C-alpha positions as protocol buffer text, in pm:
chain_id: "A"
residue {
  index: 1
  type: MET
  ca { x: 7378 y: -2142 z: -19230 }
}
residue {
  index: 2
  type: VAL
  ca { x: 7456 y: -1760 z: -19353 }
}
residue {
  index: 3
  type: VAL
  ca { x: 7792 y: -1678 z: -19446 }
}
residue {
  index: 4
  type: VAL
  ca { x: 7836 y: -1299 z: -19416 }
}
residue {
  index: 5
  type: ASP
  ca { x: 8119 y: -1094 z: -19559 }
}
residue {
  index: 6
  type: ARG
  ca { x: 8425 y: -1143 z: -19342 }
}
residue {
  index: 7
  type: TRP
  ca { x: 8477 y: -782 z: -19346 }
}
residue {
  index: 8
  type: LEU
  ca { x: 8127 y: -656 z: -19237 }
}
residue {
  index: 9
  type: PRO
  ca { x: 8187 y: -414 z: -18986 }
}
residue {
  index: 10
  type: SER
  ca { x: 7908 y: -576 z: -18753 }
}
residue {
  index: 11
  type: SER
  ca { x: 8070 y: -449 z: -18424 }
}
residue {
  index: 12
  type: ARG
  ca { x: 8156 y: -117 z: -18561 }
}
residue {
  index: 13
  type: THR
  ca { x: 7815 y: -16 z: -18689 }
}
residue {
  index: 14
  type: CYS
  ca { x: 7507 y: 109 z: -18498 }
}
residue {
  index: 15
  type: SER
  ca { x: 7257 y: -163 z: -18504 }
}
residue {
  index: 16
  type: ALA
  ca { x: 6971 y: 94 z: -18451 }
}
residue {
  index: 17
  type: CYS
  ca { x: 7065 y: 394 z: -18699 }
}
residue {
  index: 18
  type: GLY
  ca { x: 7361 y: 264 z: -18895 }
}
residue {
  index: 19
  type: TRP
  ca { x: 7639 y: 491 z: -18795 }
}
residue {
  index: 20
  type: HIS
  ca { x: 7980 y: 355 z: -18835 }
}
residue {
  index: 21
  type: ASN
  ca { x: 8218 y: 440 z: -18535 }
}
residue {
  index: 22
  type: PRO
  ca { x: 8598 y: 370 z: -18688 }
}
residue {
  index: 23
  type: ASP
  ca { x: 8768 y: 421 z: -18350 }
}
residue {
  index: 24
  type: LEU
  ca { x: 8615 y: 122 z: -18193 }
}
residue {
  index: 25
  type: THR
  ca { x: 8899 y: -96 z: -18047 }
}
residue {
  index: 26
  type: LEU
  ca { x: 8878 y: -464 z: -17917 }
}
residue {
  index: 27
  type: ALA
  ca { x: 8941 y: -348 z: -17581 }
}
residue {
  index: 28
  type: ASP
  ca { x: 8611 y: -162 z: -17591 }
}
residue {
  index: 29
  type: ARG
  ca { x: 8318 y: -402 z: -17484 }
}
residue {
  index: 30
  type: THR
  ca { x: 8042 y: -148 z: -17500 }
}
residue {
  index: 31
  type: TYR
  ca { x: 7940 y: 28 z: -17837 }
}
residue {
  index: 32
  type: ARG
  ca { x: 7841 y: 376 z: -17790 }
}
residue {
  index: 33
  type: CYS
  ca { x: 7665 y: 578 z: -18086 }
}
residue {
  index: 34
  type: GLY
  ca { x: 7791 y: 897 z: -18192 }
}
residue {
  index: 35
  type: GLN
  ca { x: 7478 y: 958 z: -18397 }
}
residue {
  index: 36
  type: CYS
  ca { x: 7180 y: 824 z: -18186 }
}
residue {
  index: 37
  type: GLY
  ca { x: 7330 y: 769 z: -17862 }
}
residue {
  index: 38
  type: LEU
  ca { x: 7249 y: 363 z: -17829 }
}
residue {
  index: 39
  type: ALA
  ca { x: 7501 y: 208 z: -17553 }
}
residue {
  index: 40
  type: ILE
  ca { x: 7508 y: -163 z: -17618 }
}
residue {
  index: 41
  type: ASP
  ca { x: 7723 y: -473 z: -17540 }
}
residue {
  index: 42
  type: ARG
  ca { x: 7944 y: -499 z: -17833 }
}
residue {
  index: 43
  type: ASP
  ca { x: 7904 y: -863 z: -17919 }
}
residue {
  index: 44
  type: LEU
  ca { x: 7496 y: -810 z: -17890 }
}
residue {
  index: 45
  type: ASN
  ca { x: 7543 y: -494 z: -18160 }
}
residue {
  index: 46
  type: ALA
  ca { x: 7760 y: -710 z: -18376 }
}
residue {
  index: 47
  type: ALA
  ca { x: 7478 y: -1021 z: -18370 }
}
residue {
  index: 48
  type: ILE
  ca { x: 7205 y: -776 z: -18445 }
}
residue {
  index: 49
  type: ASN
  ca { x: 7385 y: -654 z: -18744 }
}
residue {
  index: 50
  type: ILE
  ca { x: 7502 y: -1007 z: -18861 }
}
residue {
  index: 51
  type: ALA
  ca { x: 7112 y: -1120 z: -18825 }
}
residue {
  index: 52
  type: ALA
  ca { x: 7016 y: -805 z: -19044 }
}
residue {
  index: 53
  type: ALA
  ca { x: 7267 y: -889 z: -19299 }
}
residue {
  index: 54
  type: ALA
  ca { x: 7124 y: -1279 z: -19293 }
}
residue {
  index: 55
  type: ALA
  ca { x: 6764 y: -1150 z: -19325 }
}
residue {
  index: 56
  type: GLN
  ca { x: 6866 y: -952 z: -19640 }
}
residue {
  index: 57
  type: THR
  ca { x: 7032 y: -1245 z: -19819 }
}
residue {
  index: 58
  type: THR
  ca { x: 6727 y: -1472 z: -19788 }
}
residue {
  index: 59
  type: ASP
  ca { x: 6539 y: -1548 z: -20118 }
}
residue {
  index: 60
  type: PRO
  ca { x: 6206 y: -1732 z: -20136 }
}
residue {
  index: 61
  type: SER
  ca { x: 6239 y: -2056 z: -20288 }
}
residue {
  index: 62
  type: ARG
  ca { x: 6003 y: -2178 z: -20541 }
}
residue {
  index: 63
  type: GLU
  ca { x: 5770 y: -2317 z: -20285 }
}
residue {
  index: 64
  type: GLY
  ca { x: 5733 y: -1979 z: -20129 }
}
residue {
  index: 65
  type: ARG
  ca { x: 5976 y: -2078 z: -19826 }
}
residue {
  index: 66
  type: PRO
  ca { x: 6284 y: -1866 z: -19766 }
}
residue {
  index: 67
  type: THR
  ca { x: 6623 y: -2000 z: -19815 }
}
residue {
  index: 68
  type: LEU
  ca { x: 6949 y: -1930 z: -19727 }
}
residue {
  index: 69
  type: ALA
  ca { x: 7169 y: -2093 z: -19977 }
}
residue {
  index: 70
  type: ARG
  ca { x: 7126 y: -2243 z: -20334 }
}
residue {
  index: 71
  type: THR
  ca { x: 7214 y: -2578 z: -20364 }
}
residue {
  index: 72
  type: LYS
  ca { x: 7321 y: -2751 z: -20686 }
}
residue {
  index: 73
  type: PRO
  ca { x: 7415 y: -3114 z: -20754 }
}
residue {
  index: 74
  type: ALA
  ca { x: 7781 y: -3236 z: -20714 }
}
residue {
  index: 75
  type: ARG
  ca { x: 7938 y: -3282 z: -21047 }
}
residue {
  index: 76
  type: THR
  ca { x: 7978 y: -3600 z: -21158 }
}
residue {
  index: 77
  type: PRO
  ca { x: 8321 y: -3736 z: -21193 }
}
residue {
  index: 78
  type: ARG
  ca { x: 8458 y: -3763 z: -21550 }
}
residue {
  index: 79
  type: ASP
  ca { x: 8494 y: -4126 z: -21525 }
}
residue {
  index: 80
  type: GLY
  ca { x: 8136 y: -4171 z: -21442 }
}
residue {
  index: 81
  type: SER
  ca { x: 8156 y: -4277 z: -21093 }
}
residue {
  index: 82
  type: GLU
  ca { x: 7921 y: -4124 z: -20819 }
}
residue {
  index: 83
  type: PRO
  ca { x: 8083 y: -3802 z: -20638 }
}
residue {
  index: 84
  type: ASP
  ca { x: 8232 y: -3892 z: -20297 }
}
residue {
  index: 85
  type: THR
  ca { x: 8048 y: -3661 z: -20047 }
}
residue {
  index: 86
  type: ARG
  ca { x: 8202 y: -3817 z: -19752 }
}
residue {
  index: 87
  type: ASP
  ca { x: 8393 y: -3625 z: -19500 }
}
residue {
  index: 88
  type: GLU
  ca { x: 8764 y: -3780 z: -19472 }
}
residue {
  index: 89
  type: ARG
  ca { x: 8737 y: -3712 z: -19085 }
}
residue {
  index: 90
  type: ASP
  ca { x: 8439 y: -3912 z: -19076 }
}
residue {
  index: 91
  type: PRO
  ca { x: 8357 y: -4140 z: -19358 }
}
residue {
  index: 92
  type: GLU
  ca { x: 8002 y: -4211 z: -19221 }
}
residue {
  index: 93
  type: ALA
  ca { x: 7883 y: -3833 z: -19243 }
}
residue {
  index: 94
  type: SER
  ca { x: 7741 y: -3713 z: -19584 }
}
residue {
  index: 95
  type: TYR
  ca { x: 7677 y: -3361 z: -19705 }
}
residue {
  index: 96
  type: ARG
  ca { x: 7370 y: -3450 z: -19908 }
}
residue {
  index: 97
  type: VAL
  ca { x: 7054 y: -3252 z: -19823 }
}
residue {
  index: 98
  type: PRO
  ca { x: 6778 y: -3436 z: -19715 }
}
residue {
  index: 99
  type: ASP
  ca { x: 6438 y: -3415 z: -19901 }
}
residue {
  index: 100
  type: GLU
  ca { x: 6236 y: -3311 z: -19583 }
}
residue {
  index: 101
  type: PRO
  ca { x: 6330 y: -3028 z: -19329 }
}
residue {
  index: 102
  type: GLY
  ca { x: 6415 y: -3205 z: -19006 }
}
residue {
  index: 103
  type: PRO
  ca { x: 6570 y: -3069 z: -18691 }
}
residue {
  index: 104
  type: ALA
  ca { x: 6916 y: -3039 z: -18855 }
}
residue {
  index: 105
  type: THR
  ca { x: 6784 y: -2834 z: -19139 }
}
residue {
  index: 106
  type: ALA
  ca { x: 6540 y: -2612 z: -18949 }
}
residue {
  index: 107
  type: GLY
  ca { x: 6665 y: -2247 z: -18933 }
}
residue {
  index: 108
  type: PRO
  ca { x: 6805 y: -2078 z: -18615 }
}
residue {
  index: 109
  type: GLY
  ca { x: 6560 y: -2095 z: -18314 }
}
residue {
  index: 110
  type: GLU
  ca { x: 6314 y: -2283 z: -18555 }
}
residue {
  index: 111
  type: ASP
  ca { x: 6146 y: -2603 z: -18480 }
}
residue {
  index: 112
  type: ALA
  ca { x: 6097 y: -2784 z: -18830 }
}
residue {
  index: 113
  type: GLY
  ca { x: 5743 y: -2911 z: -18684 }
}
residue {
  index: 114
  type: ARG
  ca { x: 5619 y: -2546 z: -18657 }
}
residue {
  index: 115
  type: PRO
  ca { x: 5597 y: -2245 z: -18907 }
}
residue {
  index: 116
  type: PRO
  ca { x: 5898 y: -2030 z: -18926 }
}
residue {
  index: 117
  type: PRO
  ca { x: 5926 y: -1747 z: -18685 }
}
residue {
  index: 118
  type: ASN
  ca { x: 5867 y: -1380 z: -18779 }
}
residue {
  index: 119
  type: ARG
  ca { x: 6159 y: -1203 z: -18973 }
}
residue {
  index: 120
  type: TRP
  ca { x: 6398 y: -1010 z: -18797 }
}
residue {
  index: 121
  type: ARG
  ca { x: 6305 y: -643 z: -18708 }
}
residue {
  index: 122
  type: PRO
  ca { x: 6512 y: -323 z: -18612 }
}
residue {
  index: 123
  type: PRO
  ca { x: 6544 y: -295 z: -18233 }
}
residue {
  index: 124
  type: GLN
  ca { x: 6250 y: -72 z: -18090 }
}
residue {
  index: 125
  type: PRO
  ca { x: 6278 y: 155 z: -17818 }
}
residue {
  index: 126
  type: SER
  ca { x: 6066 y: -67 z: -17620 }
}
residue {
  index: 127
  type: ASP
  ca { x: 6309 y: -340 z: -17648 }
}
residue {
  index: 128
  type: ARG
  ca { x: 6502 y: -345 z: -17292 }
}
residue {
  index: 129
  type: LEU
  ca { x: 6831 y: -475 z: -17446 }
}
residue {
  index: 130
  type: ALA
  ca { x: 6975 y: -153 z: -17495 }
}
residue {
  index: 131
  type: SER
  ca { x: 6963 y: 190 z: -17345 }
}
residue {
  index: 132
  type: HIS
  ca { x: 6870 y: 447 z: -17625 }
}
residue {
  index: 133
  type: THR
  ca { x: 6951 y: 748 z: -17403 }
}
residue {
  index: 134
  type: PRO
  ca { x: 7212 y: 950 z: -17550 }
}
residue {
  index: 135
  type: GLU
  ca { x: 7562 y: 967 z: -17363 }
}
residue {
  index: 136
  type: PRO
  ca { x: 7671 y: 1309 z: -17259 }
}
residue {
  index: 137
  type: ALA
  ca { x: 7925 y: 1449 z: -17498 }
}
residue {
  index: 138
  type: LEU
  ca { x: 8278 y: 1442 z: -17389 }
}
residue {
  index: 139
  type: ALA
  ca { x: 8464 y: 1763 z: -17357 }
}
residue {
  index: 140
  type: SER
  ca { x: 8763 y: 1814 z: -17585 }
}
């Protein structure tokens, strides 16, 4: 899991060219870029921007496999006992990371038994997710 900045303007930034639309409101369900003319569902535009931000935060681990978070061992309590890693809501749950990747540790859309998919790429005109035809300018 990748945590991006809470204030990342993912809905207000064009996923094709990066132009920022400060006038976009929550009522606007379609993002229309004033720079390149992209017209796309607001949530899909945000998802593409979040995926791009997540791809930029990955660092290859020592084994060469991309990792999205760096882990560190839990601090040992001062009395020398083992740290409590259980969730109080579910005492059987544990937050220890398994040594071998499995379905729970595979990346989004990634099967742990298969090689990781290709990295995200910017939308292409051939992708039929969005209309890349510029909208006509509104008369003032």
